[in-house]
PDB file of C-alpha atoms in Angstrom:
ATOM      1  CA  UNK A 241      70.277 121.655  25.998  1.00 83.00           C
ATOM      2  CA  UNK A 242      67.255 123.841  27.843  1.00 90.00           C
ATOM      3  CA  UNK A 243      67.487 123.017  31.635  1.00 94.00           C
ATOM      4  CA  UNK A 244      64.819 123.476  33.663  1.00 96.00           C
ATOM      5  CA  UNK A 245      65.370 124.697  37.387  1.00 98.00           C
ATOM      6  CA  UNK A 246      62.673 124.632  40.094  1.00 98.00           C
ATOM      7  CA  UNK A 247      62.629 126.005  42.934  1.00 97.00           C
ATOM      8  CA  UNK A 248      62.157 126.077  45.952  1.00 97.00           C
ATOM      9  CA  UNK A 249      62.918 122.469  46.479  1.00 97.00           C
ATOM     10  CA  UNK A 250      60.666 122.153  49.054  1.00 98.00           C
ATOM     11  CA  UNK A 251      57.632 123.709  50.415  1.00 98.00           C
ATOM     12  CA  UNK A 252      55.927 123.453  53.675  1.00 98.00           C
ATOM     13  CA  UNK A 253      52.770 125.263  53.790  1.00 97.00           C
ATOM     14  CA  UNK A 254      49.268 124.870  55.205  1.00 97.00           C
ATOM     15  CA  UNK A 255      45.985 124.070  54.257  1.00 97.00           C
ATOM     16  CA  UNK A 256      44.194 127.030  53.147  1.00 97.00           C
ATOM     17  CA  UNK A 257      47.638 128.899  51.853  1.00 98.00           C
ATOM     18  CA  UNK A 258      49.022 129.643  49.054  1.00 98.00           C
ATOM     19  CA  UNK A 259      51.687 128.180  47.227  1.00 98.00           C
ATOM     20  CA  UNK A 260      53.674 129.723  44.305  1.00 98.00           C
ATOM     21  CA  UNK A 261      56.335 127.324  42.680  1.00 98.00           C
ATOM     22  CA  UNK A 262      59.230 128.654  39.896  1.00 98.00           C
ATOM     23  CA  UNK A 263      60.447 127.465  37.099  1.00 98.00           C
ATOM     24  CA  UNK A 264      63.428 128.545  35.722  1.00 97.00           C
ATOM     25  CA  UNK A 265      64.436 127.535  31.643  1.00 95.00           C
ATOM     26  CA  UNK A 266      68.375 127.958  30.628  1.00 94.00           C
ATOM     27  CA  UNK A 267      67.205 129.473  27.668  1.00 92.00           C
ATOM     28  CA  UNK A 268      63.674 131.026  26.361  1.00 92.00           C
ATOM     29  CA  UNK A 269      61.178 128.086  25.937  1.00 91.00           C
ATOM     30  CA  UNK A 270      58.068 128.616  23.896  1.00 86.00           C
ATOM     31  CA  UNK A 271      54.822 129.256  25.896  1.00 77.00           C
ATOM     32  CA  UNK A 272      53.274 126.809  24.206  1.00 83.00           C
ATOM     33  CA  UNK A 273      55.007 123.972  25.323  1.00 91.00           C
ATOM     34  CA  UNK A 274      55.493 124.686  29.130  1.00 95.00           C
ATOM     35  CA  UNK A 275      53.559 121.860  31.315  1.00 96.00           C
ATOM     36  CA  UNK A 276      53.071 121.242  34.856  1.00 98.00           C
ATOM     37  CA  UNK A 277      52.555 117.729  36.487  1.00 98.00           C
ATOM     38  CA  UNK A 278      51.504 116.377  39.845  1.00 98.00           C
ATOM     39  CA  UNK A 279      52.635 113.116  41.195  1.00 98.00           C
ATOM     40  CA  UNK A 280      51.121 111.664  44.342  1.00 98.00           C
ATOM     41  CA  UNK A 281      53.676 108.490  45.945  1.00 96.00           C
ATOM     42  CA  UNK A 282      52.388 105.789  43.888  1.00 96.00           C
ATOM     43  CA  UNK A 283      50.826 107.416  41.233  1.00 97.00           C
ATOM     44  CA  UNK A 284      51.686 108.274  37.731  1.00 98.00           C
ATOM     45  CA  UNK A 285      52.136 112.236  37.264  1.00 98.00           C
ATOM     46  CA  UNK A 286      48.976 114.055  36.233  1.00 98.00           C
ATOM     47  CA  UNK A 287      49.136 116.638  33.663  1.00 97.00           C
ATOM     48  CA  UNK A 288      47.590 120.105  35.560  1.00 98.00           C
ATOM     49  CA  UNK A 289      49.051 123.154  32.767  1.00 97.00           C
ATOM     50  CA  UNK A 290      49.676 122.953  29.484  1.00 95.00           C
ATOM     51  CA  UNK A 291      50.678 126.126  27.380  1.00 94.00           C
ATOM     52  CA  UNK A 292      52.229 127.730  30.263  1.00 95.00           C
ATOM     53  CA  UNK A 293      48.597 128.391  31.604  1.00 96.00           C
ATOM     54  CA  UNK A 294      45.737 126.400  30.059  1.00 97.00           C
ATOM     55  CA  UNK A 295      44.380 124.415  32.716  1.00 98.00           C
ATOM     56  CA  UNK A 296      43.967 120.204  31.538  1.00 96.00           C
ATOM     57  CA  UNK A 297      40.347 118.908  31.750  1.00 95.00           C
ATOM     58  CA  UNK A 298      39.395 117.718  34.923  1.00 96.00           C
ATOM     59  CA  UNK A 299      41.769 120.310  36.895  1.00 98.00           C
ATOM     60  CA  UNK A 300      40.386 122.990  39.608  1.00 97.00           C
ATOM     61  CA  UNK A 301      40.615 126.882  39.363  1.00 97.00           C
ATOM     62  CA  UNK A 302      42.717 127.181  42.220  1.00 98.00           C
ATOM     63  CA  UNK A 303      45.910 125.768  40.073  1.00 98.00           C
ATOM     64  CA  UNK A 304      46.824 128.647  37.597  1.00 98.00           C
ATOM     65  CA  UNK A 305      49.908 128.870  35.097  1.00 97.00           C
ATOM     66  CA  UNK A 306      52.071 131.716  34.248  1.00 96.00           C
ATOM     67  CA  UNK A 307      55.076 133.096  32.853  1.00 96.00           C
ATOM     68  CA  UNK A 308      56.791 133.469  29.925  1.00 94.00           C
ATOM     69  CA  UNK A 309      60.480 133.412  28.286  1.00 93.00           C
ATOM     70  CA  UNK A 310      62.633 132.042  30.398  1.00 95.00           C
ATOM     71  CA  UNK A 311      60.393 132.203  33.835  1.00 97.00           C
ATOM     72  CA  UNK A 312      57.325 129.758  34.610  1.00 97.00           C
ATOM     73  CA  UNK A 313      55.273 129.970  37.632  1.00 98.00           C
ATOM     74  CA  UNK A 314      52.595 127.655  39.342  1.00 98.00           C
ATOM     75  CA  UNK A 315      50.209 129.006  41.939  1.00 98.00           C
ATOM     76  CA  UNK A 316      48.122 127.426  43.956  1.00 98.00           C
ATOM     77  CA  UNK A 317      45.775 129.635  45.223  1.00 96.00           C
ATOM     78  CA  UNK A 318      44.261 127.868  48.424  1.00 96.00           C
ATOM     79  CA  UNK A 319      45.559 124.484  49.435  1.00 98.00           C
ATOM     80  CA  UNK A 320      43.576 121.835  49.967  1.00 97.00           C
ATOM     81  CA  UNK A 321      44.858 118.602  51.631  1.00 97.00           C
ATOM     82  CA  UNK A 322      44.915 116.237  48.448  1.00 97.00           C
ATOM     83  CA  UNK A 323      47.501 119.340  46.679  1.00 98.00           C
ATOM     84  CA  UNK A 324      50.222 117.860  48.604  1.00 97.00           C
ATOM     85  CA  UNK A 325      52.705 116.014  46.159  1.00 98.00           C
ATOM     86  CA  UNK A 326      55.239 116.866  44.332  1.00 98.00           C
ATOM     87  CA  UNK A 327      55.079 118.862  40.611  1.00 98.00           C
ATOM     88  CA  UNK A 328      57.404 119.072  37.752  1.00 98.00           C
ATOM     89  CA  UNK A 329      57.612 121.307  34.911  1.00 98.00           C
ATOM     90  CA  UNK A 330      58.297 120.330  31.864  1.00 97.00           C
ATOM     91  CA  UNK A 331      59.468 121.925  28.248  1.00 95.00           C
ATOM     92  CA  UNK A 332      58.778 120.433  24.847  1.00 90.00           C
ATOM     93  CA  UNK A 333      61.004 122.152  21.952  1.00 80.00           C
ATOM     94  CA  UNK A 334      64.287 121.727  21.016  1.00 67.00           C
ATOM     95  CA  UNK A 335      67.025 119.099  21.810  1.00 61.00           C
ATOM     96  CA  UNK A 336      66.340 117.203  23.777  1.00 60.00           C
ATOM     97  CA  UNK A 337      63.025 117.182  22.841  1.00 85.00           C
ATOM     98  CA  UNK A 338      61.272 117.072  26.464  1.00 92.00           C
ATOM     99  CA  UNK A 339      63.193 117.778  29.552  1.00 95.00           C
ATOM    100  CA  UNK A 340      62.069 118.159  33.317  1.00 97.00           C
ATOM    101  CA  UNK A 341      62.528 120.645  36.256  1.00 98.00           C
ATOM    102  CA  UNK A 342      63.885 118.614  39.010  1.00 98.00           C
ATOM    103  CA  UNK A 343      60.524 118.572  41.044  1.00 98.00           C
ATOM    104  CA  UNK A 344      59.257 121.054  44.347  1.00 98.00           C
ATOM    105  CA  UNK A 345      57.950 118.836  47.144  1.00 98.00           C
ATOM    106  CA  UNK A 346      54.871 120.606  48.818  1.00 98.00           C
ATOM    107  CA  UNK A 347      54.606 119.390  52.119  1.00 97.00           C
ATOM    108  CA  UNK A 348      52.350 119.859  54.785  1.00 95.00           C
ATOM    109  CA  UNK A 349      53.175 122.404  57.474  1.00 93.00           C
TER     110      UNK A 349
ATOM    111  CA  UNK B 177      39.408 109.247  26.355  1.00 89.00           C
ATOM    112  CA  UNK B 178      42.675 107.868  26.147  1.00 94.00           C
ATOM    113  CA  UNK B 179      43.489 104.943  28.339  1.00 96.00           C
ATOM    114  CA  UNK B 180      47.182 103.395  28.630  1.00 98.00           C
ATOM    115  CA  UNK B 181      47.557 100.171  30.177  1.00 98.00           C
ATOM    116  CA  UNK B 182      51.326  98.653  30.762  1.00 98.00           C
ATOM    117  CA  UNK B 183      52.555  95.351  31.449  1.00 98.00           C
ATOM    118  CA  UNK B 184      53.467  94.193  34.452  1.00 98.00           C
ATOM    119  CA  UNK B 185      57.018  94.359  37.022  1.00 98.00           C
ATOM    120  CA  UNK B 186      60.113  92.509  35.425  1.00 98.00           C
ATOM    121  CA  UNK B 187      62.963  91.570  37.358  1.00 98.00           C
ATOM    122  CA  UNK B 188      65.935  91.223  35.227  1.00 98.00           C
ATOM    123  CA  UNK B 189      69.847  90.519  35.556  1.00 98.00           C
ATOM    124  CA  UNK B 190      72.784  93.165  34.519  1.00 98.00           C
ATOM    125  CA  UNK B 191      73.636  92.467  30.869  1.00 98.00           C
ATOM    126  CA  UNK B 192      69.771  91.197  29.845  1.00 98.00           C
ATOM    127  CA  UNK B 193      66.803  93.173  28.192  1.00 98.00           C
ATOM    128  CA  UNK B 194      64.091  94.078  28.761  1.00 98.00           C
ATOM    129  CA  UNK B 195      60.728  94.887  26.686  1.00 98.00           C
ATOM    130  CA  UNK B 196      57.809  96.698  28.178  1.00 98.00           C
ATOM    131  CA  UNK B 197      54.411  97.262  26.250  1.00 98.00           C
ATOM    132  CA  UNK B 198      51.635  99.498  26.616  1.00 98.00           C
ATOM    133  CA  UNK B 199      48.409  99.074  25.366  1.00 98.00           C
ATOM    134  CA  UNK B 200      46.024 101.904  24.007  1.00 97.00           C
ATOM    135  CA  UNK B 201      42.004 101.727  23.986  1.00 96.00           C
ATOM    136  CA  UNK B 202      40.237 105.406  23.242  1.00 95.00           C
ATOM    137  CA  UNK B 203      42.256 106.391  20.532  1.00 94.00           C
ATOM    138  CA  UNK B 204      43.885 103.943  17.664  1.00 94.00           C
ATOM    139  CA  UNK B 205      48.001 104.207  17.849  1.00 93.00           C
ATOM    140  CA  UNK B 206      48.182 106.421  14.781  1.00 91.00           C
ATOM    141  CA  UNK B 207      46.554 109.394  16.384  1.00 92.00           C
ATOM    142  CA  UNK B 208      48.930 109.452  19.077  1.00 93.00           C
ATOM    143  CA  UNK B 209      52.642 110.328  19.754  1.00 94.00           C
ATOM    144  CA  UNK B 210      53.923 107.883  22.292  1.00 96.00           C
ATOM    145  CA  UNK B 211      56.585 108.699  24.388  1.00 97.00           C
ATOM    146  CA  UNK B 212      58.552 107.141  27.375  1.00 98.00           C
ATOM    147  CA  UNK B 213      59.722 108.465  30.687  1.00 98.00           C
ATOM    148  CA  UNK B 214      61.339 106.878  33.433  1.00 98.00           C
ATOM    149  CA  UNK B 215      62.013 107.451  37.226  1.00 98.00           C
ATOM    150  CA  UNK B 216      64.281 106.301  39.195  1.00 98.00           C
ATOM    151  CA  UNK B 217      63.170 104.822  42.905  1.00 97.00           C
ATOM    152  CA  UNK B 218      63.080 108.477  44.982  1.00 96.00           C
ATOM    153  CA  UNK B 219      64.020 110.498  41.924  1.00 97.00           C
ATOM    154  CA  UNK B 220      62.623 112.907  39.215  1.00 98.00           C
ATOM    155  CA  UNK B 221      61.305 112.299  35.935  1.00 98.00           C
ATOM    156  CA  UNK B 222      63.440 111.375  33.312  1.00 97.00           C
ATOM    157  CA  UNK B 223      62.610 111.211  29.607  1.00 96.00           C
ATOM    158  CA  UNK B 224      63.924 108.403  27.271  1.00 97.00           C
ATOM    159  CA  UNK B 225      62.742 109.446  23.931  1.00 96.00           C
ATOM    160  CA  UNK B 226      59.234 109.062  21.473  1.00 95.00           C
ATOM    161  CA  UNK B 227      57.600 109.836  18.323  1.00 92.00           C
ATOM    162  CA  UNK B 228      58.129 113.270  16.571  1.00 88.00           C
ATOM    163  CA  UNK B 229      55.449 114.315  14.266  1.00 84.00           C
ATOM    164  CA  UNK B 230      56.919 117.092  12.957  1.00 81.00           C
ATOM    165  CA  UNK B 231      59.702 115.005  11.511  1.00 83.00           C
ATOM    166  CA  UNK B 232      57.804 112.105  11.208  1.00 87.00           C
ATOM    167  CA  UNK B 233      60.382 109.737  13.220  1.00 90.00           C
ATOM    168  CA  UNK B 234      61.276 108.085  16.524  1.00 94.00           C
ATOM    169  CA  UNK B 235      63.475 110.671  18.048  1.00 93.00           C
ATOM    170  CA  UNK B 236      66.071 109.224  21.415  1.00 95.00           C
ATOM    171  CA  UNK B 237      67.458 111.034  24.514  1.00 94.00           C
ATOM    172  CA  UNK B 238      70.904 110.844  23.915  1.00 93.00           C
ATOM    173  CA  UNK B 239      71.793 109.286  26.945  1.00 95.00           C
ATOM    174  CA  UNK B 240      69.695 105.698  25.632  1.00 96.00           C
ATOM    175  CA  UNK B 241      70.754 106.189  22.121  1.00 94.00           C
ATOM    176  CA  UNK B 242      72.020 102.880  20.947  1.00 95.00           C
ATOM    177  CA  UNK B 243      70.911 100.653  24.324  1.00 98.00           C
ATOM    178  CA  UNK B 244      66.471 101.821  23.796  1.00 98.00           C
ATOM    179  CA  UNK B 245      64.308 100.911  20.923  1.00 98.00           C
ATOM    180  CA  UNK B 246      60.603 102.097  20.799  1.00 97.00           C
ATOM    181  CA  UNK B 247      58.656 100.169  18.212  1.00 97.00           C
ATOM    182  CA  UNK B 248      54.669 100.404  17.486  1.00 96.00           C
ATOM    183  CA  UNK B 249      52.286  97.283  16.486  1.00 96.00           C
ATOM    184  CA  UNK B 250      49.049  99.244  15.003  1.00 94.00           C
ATOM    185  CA  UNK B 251      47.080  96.378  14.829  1.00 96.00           C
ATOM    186  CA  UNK B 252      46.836  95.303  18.462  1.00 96.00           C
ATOM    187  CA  UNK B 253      47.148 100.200  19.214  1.00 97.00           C
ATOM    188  CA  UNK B 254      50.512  98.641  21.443  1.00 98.00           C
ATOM    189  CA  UNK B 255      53.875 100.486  22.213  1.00 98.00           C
ATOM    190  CA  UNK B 256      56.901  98.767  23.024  1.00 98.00           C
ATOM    191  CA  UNK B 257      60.028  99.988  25.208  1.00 98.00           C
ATOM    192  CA  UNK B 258      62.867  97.442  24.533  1.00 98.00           C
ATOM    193  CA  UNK B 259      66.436  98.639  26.908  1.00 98.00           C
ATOM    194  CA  UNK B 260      69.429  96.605  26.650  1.00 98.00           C
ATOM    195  CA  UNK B 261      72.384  95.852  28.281  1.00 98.00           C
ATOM    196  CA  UNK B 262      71.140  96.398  31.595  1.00 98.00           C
ATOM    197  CA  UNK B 263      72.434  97.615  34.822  1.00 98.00           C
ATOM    198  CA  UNK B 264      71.560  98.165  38.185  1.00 97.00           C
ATOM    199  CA  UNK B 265      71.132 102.121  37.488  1.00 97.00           C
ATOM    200  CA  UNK B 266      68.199 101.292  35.211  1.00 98.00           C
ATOM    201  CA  UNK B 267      66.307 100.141  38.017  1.00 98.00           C
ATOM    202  CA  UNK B 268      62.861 102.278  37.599  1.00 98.00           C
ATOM    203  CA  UNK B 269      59.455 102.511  36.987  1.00 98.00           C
ATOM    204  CA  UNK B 270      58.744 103.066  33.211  1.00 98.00           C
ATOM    205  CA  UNK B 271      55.992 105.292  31.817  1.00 98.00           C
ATOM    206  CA  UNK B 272      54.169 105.152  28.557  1.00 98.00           C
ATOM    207  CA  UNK B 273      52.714 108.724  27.845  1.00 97.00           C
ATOM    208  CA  UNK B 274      50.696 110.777  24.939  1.00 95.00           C
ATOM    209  CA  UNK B 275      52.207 114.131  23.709  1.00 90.00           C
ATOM    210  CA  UNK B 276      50.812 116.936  22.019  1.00 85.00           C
ATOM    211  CA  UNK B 277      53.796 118.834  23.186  1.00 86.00           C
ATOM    212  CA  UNK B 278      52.573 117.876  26.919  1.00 90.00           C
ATOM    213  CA  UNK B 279      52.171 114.832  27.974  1.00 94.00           C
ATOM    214  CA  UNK B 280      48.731 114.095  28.323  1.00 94.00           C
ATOM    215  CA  UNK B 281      48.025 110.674  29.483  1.00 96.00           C
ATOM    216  CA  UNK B 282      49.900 108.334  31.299  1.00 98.00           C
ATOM    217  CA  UNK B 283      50.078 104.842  31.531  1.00 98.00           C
ATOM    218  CA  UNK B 284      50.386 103.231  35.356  1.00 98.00           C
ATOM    219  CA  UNK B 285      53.629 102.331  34.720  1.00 98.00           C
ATOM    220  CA  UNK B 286      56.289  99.459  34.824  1.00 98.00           C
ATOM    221  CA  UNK B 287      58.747  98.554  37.854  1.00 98.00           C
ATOM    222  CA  UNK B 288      61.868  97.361  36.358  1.00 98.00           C
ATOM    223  CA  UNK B 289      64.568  96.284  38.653  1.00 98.00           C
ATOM    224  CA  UNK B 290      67.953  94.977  37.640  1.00 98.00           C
ATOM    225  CA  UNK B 291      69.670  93.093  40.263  1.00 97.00           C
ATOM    226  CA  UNK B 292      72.199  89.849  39.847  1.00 95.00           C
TER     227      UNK B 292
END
């Protein structure tokens, strides 16, 4: 079973900063199914990256995907005030067939 | 553009079942994979199980195997979550979602809560 580790699990940062978030897989996880998701309290998670770094429609240039293998990253280049939330990763592959990271809380500073 | 639209909050007793639908407009039911995640009250995402294309079948997390059943109706494009024998762990809100390998849209989800 691939298991997904993020870290950290919390992030306080400012508006205007930048925020880099890891990813961690167990074993190698195809590039092609690596996602990230946003979820604001309330709200249902919003796809942002799909294929490790292809950004979903509708999503600004300051969220960019990386990584391959067995290490994923999500940067945020400059915060802006609605960013705060917290994001999973997510792998598609093998069994299980979808699993989650645990979730990074970015928090205002 | 896909749009996912669930049924409403249930309140249910340990021991009963419970059967949560979600309704597609955009796309017709055949062109999607439907899949179902759930999450806890203050936890992470958690993923129950959904349609494989590659081997053409309903495919279960192992931890629901034999308690979840995800069924399809193509002529009303709805997806069903059915979970049985209930208990007060599978208190959560349940997602409907599209995959390509991602999940691409969500539905606004169902708050099931199991309480005697």
């Amino acid at each position: 079973e691939i298991v997904l580790t993020q870290s950290p699990g919390t992030l306080s940062l400012s508006p205007g900063e930048r925020a880099t978030l890891s990813c961690r897989a167990s074993q190698s996880v195809s590039s092609s199914y690596l996602a990230w998701y946003q979820q604001k309290p309330g709200q249902a998670p919003r796809l942002l990256i799909y294929g490790a770094s292809s950004r979903a429609t509708g999503i600004p240039d300051r969220f960019s995907g990386s990584g391959s293998g067995t290490d994923f990253t999500l940067t945020i280049s400059r915060l802006e005030p609605e960013d705060f939330a917290v994001y999973y990763c997510q792998q598609y592959g093998s069994s299980p067939r979808i699993t989650f990271g645990q979730g990074t809380r970015l928090e205002i500073k | 553009q896909v749009q996912l639209v669930q049924s409403g909050a249930e309140v249910k007793k340990p021991g009963a079942s419970v059967k949560v639908s979600c309704k597609v407009s955009g796309y017709t039911l055949t062109e999607l994979s439907m899949h179902w995640v759930r999450q806890a009250p203050g936890k992470g995402l958690e993923w129950m199980g959904g349609f494989d294309p590659e081997d053409g079948e309903t495919i279960y997390a192992q931890k629901f195997q034999g308690r979840v059943t995800m069924t399809e109706d193509t002529s009303t494009d709805t997806a069903y979550m059915e979970l049985s024998s209930l208990r007060s762990e599978d208190t959560a809100v349940y997602y409907c979602a599209t995959s390509s390998g991602s999940l691409d849209y969500w539905g606004q989800g169902t708050l099931v809560t199991v309480s005697s």
